[in-house]
Amino acid sequence: MSMRVWAAAAVAGLSPVCLGDLLTQVDTFDTDTMNWDSSFGTSTTNWIATGGPGGDGDAFMKIGTNGASSGAGSRLGAWNQAQWQGDYIALGITAFQVDIAGFEGPGAELRMMFLSNLGSVFTTIESVSIPTDGVWRTYTFHIAGSDLVLLSGLQQYDEAFTDVGRVFIRHQPGDPAGFGGAPAYDGWIGVDNIRVIVPGTGVLPVIGCGLGVMARRRRSAA
C-alpha cells in the first residue's frame, strides 16, 4: 500500500485494511453504467461522460424516464444484480451512501429496495428527498433491520440479508410499497459513487489493497 494511502487514512483517523468485495466496491461509472439497468423497463440508464460531482471529466449514471403517464418507461428507477450481491449481515453493512443530483422534473423521493435470492422484498421505510437544482449531494440510505420493511416473502431481515440478490434505487413517494407501488415520473437524476458503509468500525474501505489505490471520495453534504 502506498504511503499516500496510509497518510490519508491517518489524517482521517482510520485504519486502512483490505476488505471484502462489497466493502471495497465503489460504483464510479468511469466508463459505463457498471451493470445497473432500467428497473424492469420502467426507465432508462445512460452513461454520461462529464458533469458528475467532480466536475468536468467526471462521469456519472443518468436515470431517466420517457415522460409517459403510465406504462413502460414511465417510472424512475434502476437495479443491479452483479456487484452488490452478498451477505450484508456478516459484513456489518447498515447503509449505502450515494452521490445524487436532480436535473429535470419534480423533486424525487428515492428509496432503496432489496430482493433476496429466495424472493423476499424489503424497502427503506424513509425516502430521501432529491431537489431538482442540479447540485450534487451525498445521501445516506440506512438499511439496518429497523430501517426496512418487508413487502413480500417469508424471510425476516436477518435471513434475507445474508443472501441479497438484487438492489434497486427508485422514486417511490408516500408509504413504502413494492414493485407496483411506484408512480410515473417525468424527469431524470444523476447518480455517482455508490458505496456501502459500516459505522463504528474505524475502517477505511480501500480498492485493490495490493495496488495501494484508495476509493475516490466525493465531497459530502449534510
PDB file of C-alpha atoms in Angstrom:
ATOM      1  CA  MET A   1       0.000   0.000   0.000  1.00  0.00           C
ATOM      2  CA  SER A   2       1.334   3.404  -0.937  1.00  0.00           C
ATOM      3  CA  MET A   3       2.424   5.949   1.642  1.00  0.00           C
ATOM      4  CA  ARG A   4      -0.181   8.322   0.234  1.00  0.00           C
ATOM      5  CA  VAL A   5      -2.980   5.922   1.190  1.00  0.00           C
ATOM      6  CA  TRP A   6      -1.570   5.421   4.683  1.00  0.00           C
ATOM      7  CA  ALA A   7      -1.193   9.179   5.127  1.00  0.00           C
ATOM      8  CA  ALA A   8      -4.766   9.855   4.019  1.00  0.00           C
ATOM      9  CA  ALA A   9      -6.035   7.228   6.418  1.00  0.00           C
ATOM     10  CA  ALA A  10      -4.014   8.608   9.293  1.00  0.00           C
ATOM     11  CA  VAL A  11      -5.350  12.116   8.717  1.00  0.00           C
ATOM     12  CA  ALA A  12      -8.895  10.714   8.766  1.00  0.00           C
ATOM     13  CA  GLY A  13      -8.186   8.771  11.946  1.00  0.00           C
ATOM     14  CA  LEU A  14      -8.970   5.478  10.202  1.00  0.00           C
ATOM     15  CA  SER A  15      -7.230   2.149   9.753  1.00  0.00           C
ATOM     16  CA  PRO A  16      -6.599   1.196   6.109  1.00  0.00           C
ATOM     17  CA  VAL A  17      -7.260  -2.514   5.710  1.00  0.00           C
ATOM     18  CA  CYS A  18      -8.192  -4.817   2.859  1.00  0.00           C
ATOM     19  CA  LEU A  19     -11.885  -5.626   2.990  1.00  0.00           C
ATOM     20  CA  GLY A  20     -14.360  -7.880   1.172  1.00  0.00           C
ATOM     21  CA  ASP A  21     -15.603  -7.063  -2.305  1.00  0.00           C
ATOM     22  CA  LEU A  22     -18.825  -5.392  -1.150  1.00  0.00           C
ATOM     23  CA  LEU A  23     -16.985  -3.134   1.268  1.00  0.00           C
ATOM     24  CA  THR A  24     -14.416  -2.044  -1.306  1.00  0.00           C
ATOM     25  CA  GLN A  25     -16.860  -1.643  -4.183  1.00  0.00           C
ATOM     26  CA  VAL A  26     -17.483   1.925  -5.340  1.00  0.00           C
ATOM     27  CA  ASP A  27     -19.568   2.416  -8.481  1.00  0.00           C
ATOM     28  CA  THR A  28     -17.862   5.428 -10.058  1.00  0.00           C
ATOM     29  CA  PHE A  29     -19.266   4.977 -13.588  1.00  0.00           C
ATOM     30  CA  ASP A  30     -15.960   5.994 -15.123  1.00  0.00           C
ATOM     31  CA  THR A  31     -16.567   4.132 -18.408  1.00  0.00           C
ATOM     32  CA  ASP A  32     -20.113   2.691 -18.354  1.00  0.00           C
ATOM     33  CA  THR A  33     -23.192   2.115 -16.185  1.00  0.00           C
ATOM     34  CA  MET A  34     -21.488  -0.734 -14.285  1.00  0.00           C
ATOM     35  CA  ASN A  35     -24.271  -3.341 -14.626  1.00  0.00           C
ATOM     36  CA  TRP A  36     -27.031  -1.015 -13.465  1.00  0.00           C
ATOM     37  CA  ASP A  37     -30.105  -1.448 -15.640  1.00  0.00           C
ATOM     38  CA  SER A  38     -33.519   0.103 -16.055  1.00  0.00           C
ATOM     39  CA  SER A  39     -35.988  -1.052 -13.442  1.00  0.00           C
ATOM     40  CA  PHE A  40     -37.818  -3.780 -15.379  1.00  0.00           C
ATOM     41  CA  GLY A  41     -38.417  -1.493 -18.342  1.00  0.00           C
ATOM     42  CA  THR A  42     -39.679   1.388 -16.236  1.00  0.00           C
ATOM     43  CA  SER A  43     -36.880   3.839 -17.024  1.00  0.00           C
ATOM     44  CA  THR A  44     -33.578   4.188 -18.849  1.00  0.00           C
ATOM     45  CA  THR A  45     -30.000   4.245 -17.597  1.00  0.00           C
ATOM     46  CA  ASN A  46     -27.320   6.054 -19.581  1.00  0.00           C
ATOM     47  CA  TRP A  47     -23.636   6.768 -19.146  1.00  0.00           C
ATOM     48  CA  ILE A  48     -22.783  10.482 -19.104  1.00  0.00           C
ATOM     49  CA  ALA A  49     -19.112  11.326 -19.653  1.00  0.00           C
ATOM     50  CA  THR A  50     -18.884  14.589 -17.728  1.00  0.00           C
ATOM     51  CA  GLY A  51     -20.643  16.776 -15.169  1.00  0.00           C
ATOM     52  CA  GLY A  52     -20.547  14.466 -12.154  1.00  0.00           C
ATOM     53  CA  PRO A  53     -19.814  15.629  -8.597  1.00  0.00           C
ATOM     54  CA  GLY A  54     -16.146  16.014  -9.531  1.00  0.00           C
ATOM     55  CA  GLY A  55     -16.981  18.485 -12.306  1.00  0.00           C
ATOM     56  CA  ASP A  56     -15.658  18.412 -15.861  1.00  0.00           C
ATOM     57  CA  GLY A  57     -14.498  14.966 -16.914  1.00  0.00           C
ATOM     58  CA  ASP A  58     -16.249  13.169 -14.046  1.00  0.00           C
ATOM     59  CA  ALA A  59     -18.647  10.591 -15.490  1.00  0.00           C
ATOM     60  CA  PHE A  60     -21.894   9.510 -13.848  1.00  0.00           C
ATOM     61  CA  MET A  61     -25.030   7.452 -14.484  1.00  0.00           C
ATOM     62  CA  LYS A  62     -28.232   9.093 -15.674  1.00  0.00           C
ATOM     63  CA  ILE A  63     -31.547   7.519 -14.650  1.00  0.00           C
ATOM     64  CA  GLY A  64     -34.470   8.962 -16.594  1.00  0.00           C
ATOM     65  CA  THR A  65     -37.979   8.290 -17.851  1.00  0.00           C
ATOM     66  CA  ASN A  66     -39.867   8.825 -21.102  1.00  0.00           C
ATOM     67  CA  GLY A  67     -42.364  11.225 -19.524  1.00  0.00           C
ATOM     68  CA  ALA A  68     -45.374   8.979 -20.116  1.00  0.00           C
ATOM     69  CA  SER A  69     -48.176   8.939 -17.555  1.00  0.00           C
ATOM     70  CA  SER A  70     -48.091   5.139 -17.273  1.00  0.00           C
ATOM     71  CA  GLY A  71     -46.570   2.002 -18.734  1.00  0.00           C
ATOM     72  CA  ALA A  72     -43.028   1.027 -19.639  1.00  0.00           C
ATOM     73  CA  GLY A  73     -40.501   3.821 -19.297  1.00  0.00           C
ATOM     74  CA  SER A  74     -42.680   5.998 -17.061  1.00  0.00           C
ATOM     75  CA  ARG A  75     -41.218   5.188 -13.629  1.00  0.00           C
ATOM     76  CA  LEU A  76     -37.841   6.279 -12.297  1.00  0.00           C
ATOM     77  CA  GLY A  77     -35.536   3.531 -11.099  1.00  0.00           C
ATOM     78  CA  ALA A  78     -32.572   1.250 -11.723  1.00  0.00           C
ATOM     79  CA  TRP A  79     -31.356  -2.095 -10.390  1.00  0.00           C
ATOM     80  CA  ASN A  80     -28.168  -4.105 -10.093  1.00  0.00           C
ATOM     81  CA  GLN A  81     -27.707  -7.828  -9.520  1.00  0.00           C
ATOM     82  CA  ALA A  82     -23.985  -8.094 -10.245  1.00  0.00           C
ATOM     83  CA  GLN A  83     -21.566  -6.460  -7.808  1.00  0.00           C
ATOM     84  CA  TRP A  84     -23.998  -5.800  -4.933  1.00  0.00           C
ATOM     85  CA  GLN A  85     -24.989  -9.393  -4.165  1.00  0.00           C
ATOM     86  CA  GLY A  86     -23.785 -10.845  -0.890  1.00  0.00           C
ATOM     87  CA  ASP A  87     -24.054 -11.344   2.857  1.00  0.00           C
ATOM     88  CA  TYR A  88     -24.743  -7.910   4.331  1.00  0.00           C
ATOM     89  CA  ILE A  89     -25.207  -9.311   7.829  1.00  0.00           C
ATOM     90  CA  ALA A  90     -21.762 -10.920   8.043  1.00  0.00           C
ATOM     91  CA  LEU A  91     -20.096  -7.754   6.738  1.00  0.00           C
ATOM     92  CA  GLY A  92     -21.998  -5.467   9.111  1.00  0.00           C
ATOM     93  CA  ILE A  93     -23.342  -3.266   6.313  1.00  0.00           C
ATOM     94  CA  THR A  94     -26.016  -0.895   7.602  1.00  0.00           C
ATOM     95  CA  ALA A  95     -26.127   1.874   4.988  1.00  0.00           C
ATOM     96  CA  PHE A  96     -25.434   2.922   1.421  1.00  0.00           C
ATOM     97  CA  GLN A  97     -24.039   6.322   0.511  1.00  0.00           C
ATOM     98  CA  VAL A  98     -24.756   7.692  -2.958  1.00  0.00           C
ATOM     99  CA  ASP A  99     -23.976  10.984  -4.686  1.00  0.00           C
ATOM    100  CA  ILE A 100     -27.166  12.200  -6.394  1.00  0.00           C
ATOM    101  CA  ALA A 101     -28.340  15.311  -8.244  1.00  0.00           C
ATOM    102  CA  GLY A 102     -31.787  16.087  -9.650  1.00  0.00           C
ATOM    103  CA  PHE A 103     -31.676  17.679 -13.104  1.00  0.00           C
ATOM    104  CA  GLU A 104     -35.197  17.619 -14.567  1.00  0.00           C
ATOM    105  CA  GLY A 105     -38.716  17.081 -13.275  1.00  0.00           C
ATOM    106  CA  PRO A 106     -40.263  17.454  -9.834  1.00  0.00           C
ATOM    107  CA  GLY A 107     -38.227  16.591  -6.779  1.00  0.00           C
ATOM    108  CA  ALA A 108     -37.698  12.844  -6.490  1.00  0.00           C
ATOM    109  CA  GLU A 109     -38.398  10.748  -3.399  1.00  0.00           C
ATOM    110  CA  LEU A 110     -35.912   7.888  -3.563  1.00  0.00           C
ATOM    111  CA  ARG A 111     -35.895   4.611  -1.711  1.00  0.00           C
ATOM    112  CA  MET A 112     -33.630   1.606  -1.928  1.00  0.00           C
ATOM    113  CA  MET A 113     -35.280  -1.777  -2.342  1.00  0.00           C
ATOM    114  CA  PHE A 114     -33.686  -5.209  -1.896  1.00  0.00           C
ATOM    115  CA  LEU A 115     -34.609  -8.614  -3.306  1.00  0.00           C
ATOM    116  CA  SER A 116     -33.127 -11.694  -1.669  1.00  0.00           C
ATOM    117  CA  ASN A 117     -32.209 -14.723  -3.738  1.00  0.00           C
ATOM    118  CA  LEU A 118     -35.194 -16.512  -2.169  1.00  0.00           C
ATOM    119  CA  GLY A 119     -37.592 -13.768  -3.291  1.00  0.00           C
ATOM    120  CA  SER A 120     -38.157 -11.656  -0.177  1.00  0.00           C
ATOM    121  CA  VAL A 121     -38.534  -7.936  -0.885  1.00  0.00           C
ATOM    122  CA  PHE A 122     -37.546  -5.175   1.557  1.00  0.00           C
ATOM    123  CA  THR A 123     -37.559  -1.405   1.094  1.00  0.00           C
ATOM    124  CA  THR A 124     -36.330   1.514   3.144  1.00  0.00           C
ATOM    125  CA  ILE A 125     -39.056   2.970   5.346  1.00  0.00           C
ATOM    126  CA  GLU A 126     -37.921   6.560   4.865  1.00  0.00           C
ATOM    127  CA  SER A 127     -37.468   8.117   1.444  1.00  0.00           C
ATOM    128  CA  VAL A 128     -34.680  10.546   0.559  1.00  0.00           C
ATOM    129  CA  SER A 129     -35.760  13.865  -0.995  1.00  0.00           C
ATOM    130  CA  ILE A 130     -33.818  14.985  -4.074  1.00  0.00           C
ATOM    131  CA  PRO A 131     -34.363  18.614  -5.168  1.00  0.00           C
ATOM    132  CA  THR A 132     -34.229  19.461  -8.860  1.00  0.00           C
ATOM    133  CA  ASP A 133     -31.451  22.023  -8.674  1.00  0.00           C
ATOM    134  CA  GLY A 134     -28.560  20.246 -10.416  1.00  0.00           C
ATOM    135  CA  VAL A 135     -26.485  20.229  -7.219  1.00  0.00           C
ATOM    136  CA  TRP A 136     -24.628  17.054  -6.290  1.00  0.00           C
ATOM    137  CA  ARG A 137     -25.054  15.946  -2.697  1.00  0.00           C
ATOM    138  CA  THR A 138     -24.146  12.809  -0.766  1.00  0.00           C
ATOM    139  CA  TYR A 139     -27.168  10.940   0.583  1.00  0.00           C
ATOM    140  CA  THR A 140     -27.310   8.077   3.070  1.00  0.00           C
ATOM    141  CA  PHE A 141     -29.805   5.223   2.767  1.00  0.00           C
ATOM    142  CA  HIS A 142     -29.952   3.417   6.110  1.00  0.00           C
ATOM    143  CA  ILE A 143     -30.587  -0.318   5.710  1.00  0.00           C
ATOM    144  CA  ALA A 144     -30.363  -1.815   9.201  1.00  0.00           C
ATOM    145  CA  GLY A 145     -33.285  -4.027  10.166  1.00  0.00           C
ATOM    146  CA  SER A 146     -35.134  -1.171  11.867  1.00  0.00           C
ATOM    147  CA  ASP A 147     -34.805   0.969   8.720  1.00  0.00           C
ATOM    148  CA  LEU A 148     -36.537  -1.522   6.414  1.00  0.00           C
ATOM    149  CA  VAL A 149     -39.973  -3.049   5.950  1.00  0.00           C
ATOM    150  CA  LEU A 150     -40.761  -6.464   4.474  1.00  0.00           C
ATOM    151  CA  LEU A 151     -43.055  -6.070   1.459  1.00  0.00           C
ATOM    152  CA  SER A 152     -43.311  -9.683   0.314  1.00  0.00           C
ATOM    153  CA  GLY A 153     -41.754 -13.056   1.018  1.00  0.00           C
ATOM    154  CA  LEU A 154     -41.315 -15.257   4.066  1.00  0.00           C
ATOM    155  CA  GLN A 155     -37.824 -14.318   5.228  1.00  0.00           C
ATOM    156  CA  GLN A 156     -37.027 -11.994   8.089  1.00  0.00           C
ATOM    157  CA  TYR A 157     -34.290  -9.386   7.782  1.00  0.00           C
ATOM    158  CA  ASP A 158     -31.556 -11.454   9.462  1.00  0.00           C
ATOM    159  CA  GLU A 159     -32.098 -14.259   6.962  1.00  0.00           C
ATOM    160  CA  ALA A 160     -32.822 -12.309   3.783  1.00  0.00           C
ATOM    161  CA  PHE A 161     -29.804 -10.031   4.140  1.00  0.00           C
ATOM    162  CA  THR A 162     -27.394 -12.947   4.341  1.00  0.00           C
ATOM    163  CA  ASP A 163     -28.186 -13.509   0.652  1.00  0.00           C
ATOM    164  CA  VAL A 164     -29.091 -10.247  -1.086  1.00  0.00           C
ATOM    165  CA  GLY A 165     -29.528 -10.845  -4.800  1.00  0.00           C
ATOM    166  CA  ARG A 166     -30.652  -7.549  -6.301  1.00  0.00           C
ATOM    167  CA  VAL A 167     -30.521  -3.877  -5.267  1.00  0.00           C
ATOM    168  CA  PHE A 168     -32.841  -1.125  -6.534  1.00  0.00           C
ATOM    169  CA  ILE A 169     -32.773   2.682  -6.424  1.00  0.00           C
ATOM    170  CA  ARG A 170     -36.173   4.121  -7.321  1.00  0.00           C
ATOM    171  CA  HIS A 171     -38.599   7.008  -6.969  1.00  0.00           C
ATOM    172  CA  GLN A 172     -41.353   5.834  -4.607  1.00  0.00           C
ATOM    173  CA  PRO A 173     -43.034   8.547  -2.513  1.00  0.00           C
ATOM    174  CA  GLY A 174     -45.638   8.015   0.181  1.00  0.00           C
ATOM    175  CA  ASP A 175     -45.855   4.860   2.243  1.00  0.00           C
ATOM    176  CA  PRO A 176     -43.367   2.085   1.428  1.00  0.00           C
ATOM    177  CA  ALA A 177     -44.628  -0.036  -1.473  1.00  0.00           C
ATOM    178  CA  GLY A 178     -43.485  -2.911  -3.658  1.00  0.00           C
ATOM    179  CA  PHE A 179     -42.883  -3.303  -7.368  1.00  0.00           C
ATOM    180  CA  GLY A 180     -46.256  -1.916  -8.419  1.00  0.00           C
ATOM    181  CA  GLY A 181     -46.274   0.991  -5.987  1.00  0.00           C
ATOM    182  CA  ALA A 182     -44.062   3.491  -7.806  1.00  0.00           C
ATOM    183  CA  PRO A 183     -45.866   6.290  -9.688  1.00  0.00           C
ATOM    184  CA  ALA A 184     -44.947   7.765 -13.055  1.00  0.00           C
ATOM    185  CA  TYR A 185     -42.217  10.403 -13.032  1.00  0.00           C
ATOM    186  CA  ASP A 186     -41.243  12.896 -15.728  1.00  0.00           C
ATOM    187  CA  GLY A 187     -37.563  13.805 -15.393  1.00  0.00           C
ATOM    188  CA  TRP A 188     -34.120  12.441 -14.635  1.00  0.00           C
ATOM    189  CA  ILE A 189     -31.460  12.268 -11.940  1.00  0.00           C
ATOM    190  CA  GLY A 190     -27.708  11.724 -11.884  1.00  0.00           C
ATOM    191  CA  VAL A 191     -26.123   9.060  -9.667  1.00  0.00           C
ATOM    192  CA  ASP A 192     -22.452   8.506  -8.793  1.00  0.00           C
ATOM    193  CA  ASN A 193     -20.115   6.896  -6.253  1.00  0.00           C
ATOM    194  CA  ILE A 194     -22.423   4.197  -4.880  1.00  0.00           C
ATOM    195  CA  ARG A 195     -20.803   2.569  -1.842  1.00  0.00           C
ATOM    196  CA  VAL A 196     -21.680   0.903   1.452  1.00  0.00           C
ATOM    197  CA  ILE A 197     -20.652   1.976   4.930  1.00  0.00           C
ATOM    198  CA  VAL A 198     -20.085   0.049   8.153  1.00  0.00           C
ATOM    199  CA  PRO A 199     -20.445   2.506  11.044  1.00  0.00           C
ATOM    200  CA  GLY A 200     -18.300   2.283  14.137  1.00  0.00           C
ATOM    201  CA  THR A 201     -15.585   0.073  12.653  1.00  0.00           C
ATOM    202  CA  GLY A 202     -12.905   2.704  12.086  1.00  0.00           C
ATOM    203  CA  VAL A 203     -12.258   1.043   8.742  1.00  0.00           C
ATOM    204  CA  LEU A 204     -11.365   2.916   5.570  1.00  0.00           C
ATOM    205  CA  PRO A 205     -12.531   0.943   2.509  1.00  0.00           C
ATOM    206  CA  VAL A 206      -9.662   0.545   0.035  1.00  0.00           C
ATOM    207  CA  ILE A 207      -9.905  -0.725  -3.536  1.00  0.00           C
ATOM    208  CA  GLY A 208      -7.145  -3.083  -4.653  1.00  0.00           C
ATOM    209  CA  CYS A 209      -5.142  -3.244  -1.434  1.00  0.00           C
ATOM    210  CA  GLY A 210      -2.141  -4.736  -3.176  1.00  0.00           C
ATOM    211  CA  LEU A 211      -2.019  -1.781  -5.528  1.00  0.00           C
ATOM    212  CA  GLY A 212      -2.477   0.860  -2.870  1.00  0.00           C
ATOM    213  CA  VAL A 213      -5.339   2.507  -4.706  1.00  0.00           C
ATOM    214  CA  MET A 214      -7.852   4.229  -2.469  1.00  0.00           C
ATOM    215  CA  ALA A 215     -11.505   4.616  -3.378  1.00  0.00           C
ATOM    216  CA  ARG A 216     -12.261   8.102  -4.605  1.00  0.00           C
ATOM    217  CA  ARG A 217     -14.427  10.083  -2.282  1.00  0.00           C
ATOM    218  CA  ARG A 218     -16.533  12.978  -3.474  1.00  0.00           C
ATOM    219  CA  ARG A 219     -17.378  15.975  -1.407  1.00  0.00           C
ATOM    220  CA  SER A 220     -20.095  15.224   1.100  1.00  0.00           C
ATOM    221  CA  ALA A 221     -23.067  17.329   2.091  1.00  0.00           C
ATOM    222  CA  ALA A 222     -25.198  17.021   5.178  1.00  0.00           C
TER     223      ALA A 222
END
